[in-house]
PDB file of C-alpha atoms and ligand atoms in Angstrom:
ATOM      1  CA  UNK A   1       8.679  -6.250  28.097  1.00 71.00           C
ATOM      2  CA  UNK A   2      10.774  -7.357  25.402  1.00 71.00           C
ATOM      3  CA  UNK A   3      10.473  -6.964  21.699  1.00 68.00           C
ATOM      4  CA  UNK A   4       8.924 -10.243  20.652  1.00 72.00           C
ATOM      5  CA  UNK A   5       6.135  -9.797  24.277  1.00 72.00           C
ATOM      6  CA  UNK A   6       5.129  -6.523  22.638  1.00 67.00           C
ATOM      7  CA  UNK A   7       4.719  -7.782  18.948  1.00 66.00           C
ATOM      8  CA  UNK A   8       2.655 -10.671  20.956  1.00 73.00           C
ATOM      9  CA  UNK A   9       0.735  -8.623  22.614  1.00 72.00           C
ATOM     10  CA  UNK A  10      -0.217  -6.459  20.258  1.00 65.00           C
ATOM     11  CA  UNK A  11      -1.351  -9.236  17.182  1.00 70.00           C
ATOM     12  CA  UNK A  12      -3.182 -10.628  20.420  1.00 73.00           C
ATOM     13  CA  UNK A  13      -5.214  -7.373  20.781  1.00 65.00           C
ATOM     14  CA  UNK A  14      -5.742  -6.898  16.893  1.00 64.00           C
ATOM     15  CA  UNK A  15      -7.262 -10.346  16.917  1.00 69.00           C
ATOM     16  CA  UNK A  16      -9.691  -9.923  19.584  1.00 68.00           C
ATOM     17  CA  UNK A  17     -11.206  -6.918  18.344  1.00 61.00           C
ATOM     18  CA  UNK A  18     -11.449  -8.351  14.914  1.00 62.00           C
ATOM     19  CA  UNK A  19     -13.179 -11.434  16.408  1.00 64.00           C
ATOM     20  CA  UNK A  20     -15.458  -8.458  18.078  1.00 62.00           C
ATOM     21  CA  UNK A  21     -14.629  -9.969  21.774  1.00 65.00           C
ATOM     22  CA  UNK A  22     -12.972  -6.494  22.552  1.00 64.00           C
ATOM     23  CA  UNK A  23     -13.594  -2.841  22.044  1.00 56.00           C
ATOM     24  CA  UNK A  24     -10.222  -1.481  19.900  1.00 49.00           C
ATOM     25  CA  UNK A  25      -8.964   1.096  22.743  1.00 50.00           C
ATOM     26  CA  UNK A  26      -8.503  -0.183  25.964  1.00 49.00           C
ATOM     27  CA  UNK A  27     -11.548   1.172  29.059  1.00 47.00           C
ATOM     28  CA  UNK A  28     -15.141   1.180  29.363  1.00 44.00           C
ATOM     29  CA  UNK A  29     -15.000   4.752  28.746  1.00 43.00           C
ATOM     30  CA  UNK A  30     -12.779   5.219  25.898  1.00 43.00           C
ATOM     31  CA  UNK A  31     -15.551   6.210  23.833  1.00 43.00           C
ATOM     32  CA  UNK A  32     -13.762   4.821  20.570  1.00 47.00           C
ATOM     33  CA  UNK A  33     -16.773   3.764  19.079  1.00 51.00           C
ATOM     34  CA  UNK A  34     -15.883   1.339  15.295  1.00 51.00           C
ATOM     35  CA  UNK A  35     -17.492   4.313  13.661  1.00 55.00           C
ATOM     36  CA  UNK A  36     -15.854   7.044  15.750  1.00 58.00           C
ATOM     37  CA  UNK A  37     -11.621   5.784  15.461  1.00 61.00           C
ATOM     38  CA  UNK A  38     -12.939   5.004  11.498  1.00 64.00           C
ATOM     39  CA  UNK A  39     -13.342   8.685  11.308  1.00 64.00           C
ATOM     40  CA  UNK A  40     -10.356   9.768  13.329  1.00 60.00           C
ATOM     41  CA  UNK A  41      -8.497   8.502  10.359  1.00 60.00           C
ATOM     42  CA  UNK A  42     -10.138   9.972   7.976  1.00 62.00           C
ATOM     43  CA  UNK A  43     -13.005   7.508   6.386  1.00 65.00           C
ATOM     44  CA  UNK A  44     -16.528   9.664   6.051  1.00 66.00           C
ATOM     45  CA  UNK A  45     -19.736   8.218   6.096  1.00 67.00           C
ATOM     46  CA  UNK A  46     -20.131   7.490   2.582  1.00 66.00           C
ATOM     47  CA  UNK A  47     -16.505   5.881   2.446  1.00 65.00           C
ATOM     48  CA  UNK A  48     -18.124   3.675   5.388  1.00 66.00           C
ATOM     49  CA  UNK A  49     -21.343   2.906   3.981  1.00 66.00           C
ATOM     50  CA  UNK A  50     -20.045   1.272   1.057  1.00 63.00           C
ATOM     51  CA  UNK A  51     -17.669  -1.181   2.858  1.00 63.00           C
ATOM     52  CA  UNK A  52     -18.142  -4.683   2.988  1.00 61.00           C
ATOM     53  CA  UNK A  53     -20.146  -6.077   6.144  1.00 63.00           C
ATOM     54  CA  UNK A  54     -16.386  -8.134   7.035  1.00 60.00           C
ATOM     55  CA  UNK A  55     -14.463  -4.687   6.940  1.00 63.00           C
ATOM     56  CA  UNK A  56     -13.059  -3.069  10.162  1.00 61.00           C
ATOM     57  CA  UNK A  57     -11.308   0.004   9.293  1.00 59.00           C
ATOM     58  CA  UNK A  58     -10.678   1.382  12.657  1.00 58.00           C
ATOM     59  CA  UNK A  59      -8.040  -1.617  13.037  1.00 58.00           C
ATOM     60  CA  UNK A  60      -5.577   0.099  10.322  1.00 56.00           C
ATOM     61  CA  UNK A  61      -2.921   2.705  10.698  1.00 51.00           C
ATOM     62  CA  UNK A  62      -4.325   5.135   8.325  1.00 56.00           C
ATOM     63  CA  UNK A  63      -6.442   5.438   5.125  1.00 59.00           C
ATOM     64  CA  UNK A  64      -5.555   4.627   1.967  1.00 58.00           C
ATOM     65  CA  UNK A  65      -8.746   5.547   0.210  1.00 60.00           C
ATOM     66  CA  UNK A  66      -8.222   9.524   1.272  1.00 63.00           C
ATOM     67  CA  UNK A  67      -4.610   9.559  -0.357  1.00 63.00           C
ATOM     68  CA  UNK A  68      -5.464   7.469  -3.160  1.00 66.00           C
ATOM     69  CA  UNK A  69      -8.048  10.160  -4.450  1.00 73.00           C
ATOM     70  CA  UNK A  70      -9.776   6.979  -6.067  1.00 78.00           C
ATOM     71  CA  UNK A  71     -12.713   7.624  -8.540  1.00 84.00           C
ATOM     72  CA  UNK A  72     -15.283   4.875  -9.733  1.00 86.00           C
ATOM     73  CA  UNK A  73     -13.867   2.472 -11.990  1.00 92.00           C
ATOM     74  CA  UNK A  74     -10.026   2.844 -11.278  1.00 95.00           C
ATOM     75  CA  UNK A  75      -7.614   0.341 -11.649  1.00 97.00           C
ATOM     76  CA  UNK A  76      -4.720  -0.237  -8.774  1.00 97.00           C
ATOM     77  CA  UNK A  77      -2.042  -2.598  -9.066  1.00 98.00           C
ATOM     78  CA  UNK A  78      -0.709  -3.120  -5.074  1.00 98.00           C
ATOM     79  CA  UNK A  79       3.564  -4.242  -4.733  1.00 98.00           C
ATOM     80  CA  UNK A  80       4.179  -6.483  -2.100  1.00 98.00           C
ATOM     81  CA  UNK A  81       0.479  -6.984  -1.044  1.00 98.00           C
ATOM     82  CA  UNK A  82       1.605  -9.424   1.788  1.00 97.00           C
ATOM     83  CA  UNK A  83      -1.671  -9.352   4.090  1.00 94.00           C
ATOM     84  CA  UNK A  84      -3.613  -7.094   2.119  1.00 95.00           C
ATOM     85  CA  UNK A  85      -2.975  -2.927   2.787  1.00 93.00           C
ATOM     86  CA  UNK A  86      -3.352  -1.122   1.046  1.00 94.00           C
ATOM     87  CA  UNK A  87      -4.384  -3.668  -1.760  1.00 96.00           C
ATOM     88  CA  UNK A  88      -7.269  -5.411  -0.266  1.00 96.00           C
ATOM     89  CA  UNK A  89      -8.652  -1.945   1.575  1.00 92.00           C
ATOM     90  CA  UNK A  90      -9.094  -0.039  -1.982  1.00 94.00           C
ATOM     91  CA  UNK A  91     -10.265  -2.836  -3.357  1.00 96.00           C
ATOM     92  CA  UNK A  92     -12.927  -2.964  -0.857  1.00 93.00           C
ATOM     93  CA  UNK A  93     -13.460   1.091  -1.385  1.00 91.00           C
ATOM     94  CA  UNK A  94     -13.548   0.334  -5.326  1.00 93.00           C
ATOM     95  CA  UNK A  95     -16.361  -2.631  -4.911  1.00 91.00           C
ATOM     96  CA  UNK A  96     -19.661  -2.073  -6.926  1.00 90.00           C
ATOM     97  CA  UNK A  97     -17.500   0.304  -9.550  1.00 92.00           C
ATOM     98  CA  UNK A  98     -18.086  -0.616 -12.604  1.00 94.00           C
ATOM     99  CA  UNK A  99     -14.444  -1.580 -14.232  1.00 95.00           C
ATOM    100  CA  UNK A 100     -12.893  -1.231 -11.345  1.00 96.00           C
ATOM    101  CA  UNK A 101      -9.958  -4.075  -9.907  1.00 97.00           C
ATOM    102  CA  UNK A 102      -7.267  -4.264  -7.664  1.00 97.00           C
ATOM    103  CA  UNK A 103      -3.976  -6.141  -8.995  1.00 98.00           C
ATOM    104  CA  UNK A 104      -2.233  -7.704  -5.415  1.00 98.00           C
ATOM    105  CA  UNK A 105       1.254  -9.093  -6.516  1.00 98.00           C
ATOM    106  CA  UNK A 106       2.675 -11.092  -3.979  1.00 98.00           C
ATOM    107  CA  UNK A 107       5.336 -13.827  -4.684  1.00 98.00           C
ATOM    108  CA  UNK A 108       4.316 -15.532  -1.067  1.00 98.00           C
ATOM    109  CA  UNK A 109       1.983 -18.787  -1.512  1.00 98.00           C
ATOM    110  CA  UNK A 110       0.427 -18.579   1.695  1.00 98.00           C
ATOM    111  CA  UNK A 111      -0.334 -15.300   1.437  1.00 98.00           C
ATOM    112  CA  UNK A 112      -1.305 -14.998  -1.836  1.00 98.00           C
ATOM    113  CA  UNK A 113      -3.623 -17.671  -0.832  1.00 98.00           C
ATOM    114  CA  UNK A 114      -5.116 -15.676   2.244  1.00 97.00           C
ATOM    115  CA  UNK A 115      -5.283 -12.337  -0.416  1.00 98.00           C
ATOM    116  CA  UNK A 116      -7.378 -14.652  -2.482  1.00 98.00           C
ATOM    117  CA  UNK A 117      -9.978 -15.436   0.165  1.00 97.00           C
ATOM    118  CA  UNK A 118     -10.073 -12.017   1.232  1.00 97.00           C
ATOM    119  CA  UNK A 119     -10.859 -10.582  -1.911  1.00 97.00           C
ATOM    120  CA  UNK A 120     -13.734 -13.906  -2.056  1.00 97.00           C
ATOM    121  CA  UNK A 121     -15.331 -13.245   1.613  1.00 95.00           C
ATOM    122  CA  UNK A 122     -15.351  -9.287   0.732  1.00 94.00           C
ATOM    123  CA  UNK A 123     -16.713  -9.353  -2.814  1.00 95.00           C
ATOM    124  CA  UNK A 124     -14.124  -6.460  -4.022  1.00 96.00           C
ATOM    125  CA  UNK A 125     -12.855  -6.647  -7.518  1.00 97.00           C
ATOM    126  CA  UNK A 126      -9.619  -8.043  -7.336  1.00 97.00           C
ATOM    127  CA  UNK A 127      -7.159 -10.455  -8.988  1.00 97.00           C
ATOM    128  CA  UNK A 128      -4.035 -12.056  -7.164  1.00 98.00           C
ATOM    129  CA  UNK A 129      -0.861 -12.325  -9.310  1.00 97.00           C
ATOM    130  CA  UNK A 130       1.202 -14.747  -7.679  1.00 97.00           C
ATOM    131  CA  UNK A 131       4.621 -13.655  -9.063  1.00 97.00           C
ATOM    132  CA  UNK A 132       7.678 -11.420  -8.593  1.00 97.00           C
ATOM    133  CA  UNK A 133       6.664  -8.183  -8.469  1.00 97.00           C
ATOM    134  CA  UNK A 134       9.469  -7.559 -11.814  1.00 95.00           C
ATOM    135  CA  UNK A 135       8.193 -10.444 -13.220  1.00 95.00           C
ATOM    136  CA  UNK A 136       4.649  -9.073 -13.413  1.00 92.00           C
ATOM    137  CA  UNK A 137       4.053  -5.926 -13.815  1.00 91.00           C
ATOM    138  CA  UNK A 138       4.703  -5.755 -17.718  1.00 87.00           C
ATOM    139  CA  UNK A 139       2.263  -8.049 -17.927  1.00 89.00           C
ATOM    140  CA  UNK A 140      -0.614  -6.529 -16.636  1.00 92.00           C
ATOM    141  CA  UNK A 141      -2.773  -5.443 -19.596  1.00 87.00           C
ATOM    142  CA  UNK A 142      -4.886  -1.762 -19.669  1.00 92.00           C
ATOM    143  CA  UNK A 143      -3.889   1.299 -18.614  1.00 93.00           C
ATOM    144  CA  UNK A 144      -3.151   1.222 -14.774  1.00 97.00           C
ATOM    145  CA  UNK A 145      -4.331   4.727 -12.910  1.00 96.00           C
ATOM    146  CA  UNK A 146      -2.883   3.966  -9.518  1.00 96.00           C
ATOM    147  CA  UNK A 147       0.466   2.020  -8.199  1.00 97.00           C
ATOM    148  CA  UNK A 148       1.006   1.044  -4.372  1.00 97.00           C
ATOM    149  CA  UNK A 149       3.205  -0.423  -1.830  1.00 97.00           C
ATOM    150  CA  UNK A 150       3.391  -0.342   1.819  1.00 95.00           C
ATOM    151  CA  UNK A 151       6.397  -1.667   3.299  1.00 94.00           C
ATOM    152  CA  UNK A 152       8.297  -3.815   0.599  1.00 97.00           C
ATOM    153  CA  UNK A 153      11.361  -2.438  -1.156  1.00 97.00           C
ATOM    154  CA  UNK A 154      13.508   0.663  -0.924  1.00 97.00           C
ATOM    155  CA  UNK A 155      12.056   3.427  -3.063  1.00 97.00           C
ATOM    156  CA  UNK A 156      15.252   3.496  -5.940  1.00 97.00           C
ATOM    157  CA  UNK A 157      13.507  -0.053  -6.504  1.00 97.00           C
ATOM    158  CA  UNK A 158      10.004   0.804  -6.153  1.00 97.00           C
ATOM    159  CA  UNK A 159      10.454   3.302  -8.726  1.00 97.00           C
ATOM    160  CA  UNK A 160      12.395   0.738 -10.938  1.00 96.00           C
ATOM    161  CA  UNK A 161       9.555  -1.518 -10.397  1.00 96.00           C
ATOM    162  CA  UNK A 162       6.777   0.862 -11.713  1.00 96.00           C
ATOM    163  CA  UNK A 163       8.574   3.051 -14.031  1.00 95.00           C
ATOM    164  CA  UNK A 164       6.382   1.783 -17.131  1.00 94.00           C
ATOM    165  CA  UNK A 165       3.211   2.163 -15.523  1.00 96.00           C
ATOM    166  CA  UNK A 166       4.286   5.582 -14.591  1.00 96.00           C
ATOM    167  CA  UNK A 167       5.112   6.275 -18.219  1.00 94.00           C
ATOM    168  CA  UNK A 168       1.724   4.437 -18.836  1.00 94.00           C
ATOM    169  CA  UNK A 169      -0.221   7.509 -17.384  1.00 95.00           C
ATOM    170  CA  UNK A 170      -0.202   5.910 -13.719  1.00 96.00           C
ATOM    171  CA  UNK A 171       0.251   7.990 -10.146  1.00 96.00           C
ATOM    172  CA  UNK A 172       2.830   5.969  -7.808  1.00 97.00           C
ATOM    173  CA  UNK A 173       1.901   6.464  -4.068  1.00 96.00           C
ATOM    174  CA  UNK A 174       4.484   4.517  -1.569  1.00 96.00           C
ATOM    175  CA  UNK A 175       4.243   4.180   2.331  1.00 94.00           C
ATOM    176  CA  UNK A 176       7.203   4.815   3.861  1.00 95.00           C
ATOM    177  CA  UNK A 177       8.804   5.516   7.351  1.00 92.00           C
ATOM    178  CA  UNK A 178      11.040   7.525   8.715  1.00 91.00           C
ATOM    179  CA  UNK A 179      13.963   7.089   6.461  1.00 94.00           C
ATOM    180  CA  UNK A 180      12.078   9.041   3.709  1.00 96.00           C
ATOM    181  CA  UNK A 181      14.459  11.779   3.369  1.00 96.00           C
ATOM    182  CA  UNK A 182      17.139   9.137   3.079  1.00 97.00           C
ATOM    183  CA  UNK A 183      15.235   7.028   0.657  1.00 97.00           C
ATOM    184  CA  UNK A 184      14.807  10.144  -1.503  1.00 97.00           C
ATOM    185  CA  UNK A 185      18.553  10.888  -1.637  1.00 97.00           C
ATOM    186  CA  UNK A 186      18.931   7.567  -2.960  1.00 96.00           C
ATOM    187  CA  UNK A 187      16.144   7.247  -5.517  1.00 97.00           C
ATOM    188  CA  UNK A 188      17.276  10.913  -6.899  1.00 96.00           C
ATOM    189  CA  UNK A 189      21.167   9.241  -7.762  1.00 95.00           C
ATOM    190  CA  UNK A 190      19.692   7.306 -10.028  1.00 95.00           C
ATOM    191  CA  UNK A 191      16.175   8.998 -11.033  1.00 96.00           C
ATOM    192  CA  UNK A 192      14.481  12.284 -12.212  1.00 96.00           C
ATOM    193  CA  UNK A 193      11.401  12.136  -9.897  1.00 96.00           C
ATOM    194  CA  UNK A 194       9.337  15.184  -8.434  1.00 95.00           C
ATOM    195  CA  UNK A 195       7.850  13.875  -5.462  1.00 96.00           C
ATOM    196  CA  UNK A 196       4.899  15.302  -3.240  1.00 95.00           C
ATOM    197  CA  UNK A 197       5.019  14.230   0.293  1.00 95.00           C
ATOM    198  CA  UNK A 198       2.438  13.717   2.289  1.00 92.00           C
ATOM    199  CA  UNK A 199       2.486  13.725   5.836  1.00 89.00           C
ATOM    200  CA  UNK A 200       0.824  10.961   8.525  1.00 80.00           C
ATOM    201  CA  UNK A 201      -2.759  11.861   9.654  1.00 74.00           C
ATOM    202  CA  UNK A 202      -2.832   9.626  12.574  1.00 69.00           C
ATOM    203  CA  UNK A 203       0.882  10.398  13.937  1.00 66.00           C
ATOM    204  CA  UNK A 204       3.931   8.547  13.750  1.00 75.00           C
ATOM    205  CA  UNK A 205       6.472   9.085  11.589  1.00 85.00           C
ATOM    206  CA  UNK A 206       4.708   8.019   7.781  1.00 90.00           C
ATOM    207  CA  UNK A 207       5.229   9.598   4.752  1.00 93.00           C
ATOM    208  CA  UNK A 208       3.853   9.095   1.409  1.00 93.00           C
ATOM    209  CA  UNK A 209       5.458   9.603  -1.054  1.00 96.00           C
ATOM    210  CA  UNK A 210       3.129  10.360  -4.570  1.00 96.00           C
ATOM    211  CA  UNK A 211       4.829  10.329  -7.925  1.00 97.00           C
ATOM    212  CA  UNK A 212       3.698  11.050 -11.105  1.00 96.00           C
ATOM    213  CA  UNK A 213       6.741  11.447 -13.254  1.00 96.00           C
ATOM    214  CA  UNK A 214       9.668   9.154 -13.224  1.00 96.00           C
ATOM    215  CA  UNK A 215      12.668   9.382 -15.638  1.00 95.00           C
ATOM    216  CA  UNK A 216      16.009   7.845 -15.299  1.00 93.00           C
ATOM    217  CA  UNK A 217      18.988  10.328 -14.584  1.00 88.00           C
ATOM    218  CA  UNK A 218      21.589   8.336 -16.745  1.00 72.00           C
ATOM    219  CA  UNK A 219      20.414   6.362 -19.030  1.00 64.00           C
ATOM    220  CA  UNK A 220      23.717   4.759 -19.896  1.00 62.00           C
ATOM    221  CA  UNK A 221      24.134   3.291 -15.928  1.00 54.00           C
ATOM    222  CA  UNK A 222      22.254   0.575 -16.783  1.00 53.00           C
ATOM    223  CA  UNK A 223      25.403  -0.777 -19.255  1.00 43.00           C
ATOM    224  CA  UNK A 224      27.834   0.112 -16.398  1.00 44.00           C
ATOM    225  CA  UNK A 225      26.052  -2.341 -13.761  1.00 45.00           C
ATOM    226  CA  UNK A 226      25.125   0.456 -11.200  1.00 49.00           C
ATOM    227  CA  UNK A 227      21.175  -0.152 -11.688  1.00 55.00           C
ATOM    228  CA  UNK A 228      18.516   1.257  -9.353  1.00 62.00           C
TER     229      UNK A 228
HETATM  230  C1  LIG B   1       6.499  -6.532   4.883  1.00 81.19           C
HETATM  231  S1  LIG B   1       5.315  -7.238   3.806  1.00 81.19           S
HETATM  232  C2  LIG B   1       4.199  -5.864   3.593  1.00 81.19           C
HETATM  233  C3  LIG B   1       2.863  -6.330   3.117  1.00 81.19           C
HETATM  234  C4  LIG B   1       1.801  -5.255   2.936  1.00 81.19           C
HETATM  235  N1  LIG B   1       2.117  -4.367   1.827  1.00 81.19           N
HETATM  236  C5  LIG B   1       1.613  -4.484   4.214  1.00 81.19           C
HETATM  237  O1  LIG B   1       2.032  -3.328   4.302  1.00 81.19           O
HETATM  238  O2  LIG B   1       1.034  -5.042   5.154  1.00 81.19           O
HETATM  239  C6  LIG B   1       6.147  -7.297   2.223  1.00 81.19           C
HETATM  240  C7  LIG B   1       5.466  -8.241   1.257  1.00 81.19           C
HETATM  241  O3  LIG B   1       5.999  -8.041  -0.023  1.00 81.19           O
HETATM  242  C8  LIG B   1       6.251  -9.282  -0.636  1.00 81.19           C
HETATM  243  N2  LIG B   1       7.357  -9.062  -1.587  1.00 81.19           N
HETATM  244  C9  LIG B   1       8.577  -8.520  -1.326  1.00 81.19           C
HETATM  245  N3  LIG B   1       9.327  -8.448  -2.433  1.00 81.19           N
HETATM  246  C10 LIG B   1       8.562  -8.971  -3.445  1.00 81.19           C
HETATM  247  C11 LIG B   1       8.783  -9.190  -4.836  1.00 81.19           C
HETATM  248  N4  LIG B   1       9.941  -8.852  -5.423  1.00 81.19           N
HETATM  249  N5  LIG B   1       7.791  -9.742  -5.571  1.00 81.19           N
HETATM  250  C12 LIG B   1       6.603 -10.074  -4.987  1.00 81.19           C
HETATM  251  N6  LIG B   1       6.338  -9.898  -3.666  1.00 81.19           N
HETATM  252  C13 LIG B   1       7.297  -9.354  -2.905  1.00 81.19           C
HETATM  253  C14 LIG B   1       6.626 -10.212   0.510  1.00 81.19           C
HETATM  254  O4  LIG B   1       6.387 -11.566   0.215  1.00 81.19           O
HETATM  255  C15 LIG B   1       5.711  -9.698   1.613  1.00 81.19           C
HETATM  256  O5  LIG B   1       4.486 -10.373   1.633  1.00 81.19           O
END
């Protein structure tokens, strides 16, 4: 099976068991219960209870609302939100929290149109910035407790990205791959970071990596053209 079969047959799978015509593990017997793979990655009852009727969360990858360490009230502002993780999942997880929202920036139309209605059909406090993420993100007014991105940059421009909310009091947490270590030794040529890494819970090879102090190393390489 080729590349594009498997990609196929996989977003074939994912669509089925969202539409509920298929269990989400393959056999009679696979006893993956929606409840029982939700709590293989990590979502407890509580986390589960207060979900949306709409939400599936045994169809992610992980669990964004574990690593977030969100409390009540919390405002997020999601890079890159594309089709909604972890932007549109913590929004969901922050939904019924009083001053709670979820900022999705994504520069996309069509899929700033699809956040849009998923935010509507799941009743989770969020606002869609349709915009480049540099464009945007000195415009977002209030303090900002919590900055994401799955997926969407390298991290030397993540970190140029959310610098000021970082300064602003805000924890970064980025979803990367396997090319951590080598995204590190980037972002660390041009930044004074002291990153915590946190390993994948459901396997894999994803890393996040949490941030909650960001200086630039030379302030002066800016002038010279050699910006992060
Ligand atoms: C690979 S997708 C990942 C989406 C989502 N975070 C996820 O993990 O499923 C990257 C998304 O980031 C958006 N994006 C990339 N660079 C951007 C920028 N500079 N400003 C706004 N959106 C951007 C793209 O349009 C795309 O939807």
């Amino acid at each position: 099976m080729n590349e594009t079969n498997i990609r196929e047959k996989v977003r074939e799978h994912y669509a089925s068991v969202a539409e509920g015509k298929t269990s989400c593990c393959p056999g009679a017997n696979s006893g993956c219960g929606e409840e029982n793979i939700s709590q293989k990655l990590g979502y407890c009852a509580q986390d589960l209870a207060s979900l949306p009727e709409q939400a599936e969360m045994g169809l992610g990858c992980g669990n964004p609302i574990s690593f977030a360490k969100l409390r009540p009230g919390e405002v997020v502002v999601d890079l890159g939100s594309g089709g909604g993780f972890p932007g549109v999942v913590l929004a969901c997880a922050l939904a019924g929290t009083s001053g709670a929202m979820v900022h999705l920036v994504e520069r996309n139309t069509k899929k700033a149109a699809f956040l849009r209605e998923a935010i509507r059909v799941t009743a989770s406090p969020g606002t869609v910035h349709l915009a480049e993420i540099g464009d945007s993100v000195d415009r977002i007014a209030g303090k900002v407790d919590c900055v994401t991105a799955r997926a969407v940059a390298p991290l030397h421009q993540l970190i140029r990205f959310t610098e000021p909310l970082v300064r602003g009091g805000a924890k970064a947490l980025f979803l990367k791959g396997q090319d951590v270590e080598a995204e590190l030794t980037e972002a660390t040529k041009y930044w004074n970071i002291r990153p915590q890494l946190h390993s994948s819970r459901t396997g894999g090879h994803g890393w996040i990596v949490e941030l909650d102090r960001i200086e630039r190393r030379n302030p002066s390489a800016t002038a010279h053209g050699t910006r992060a």
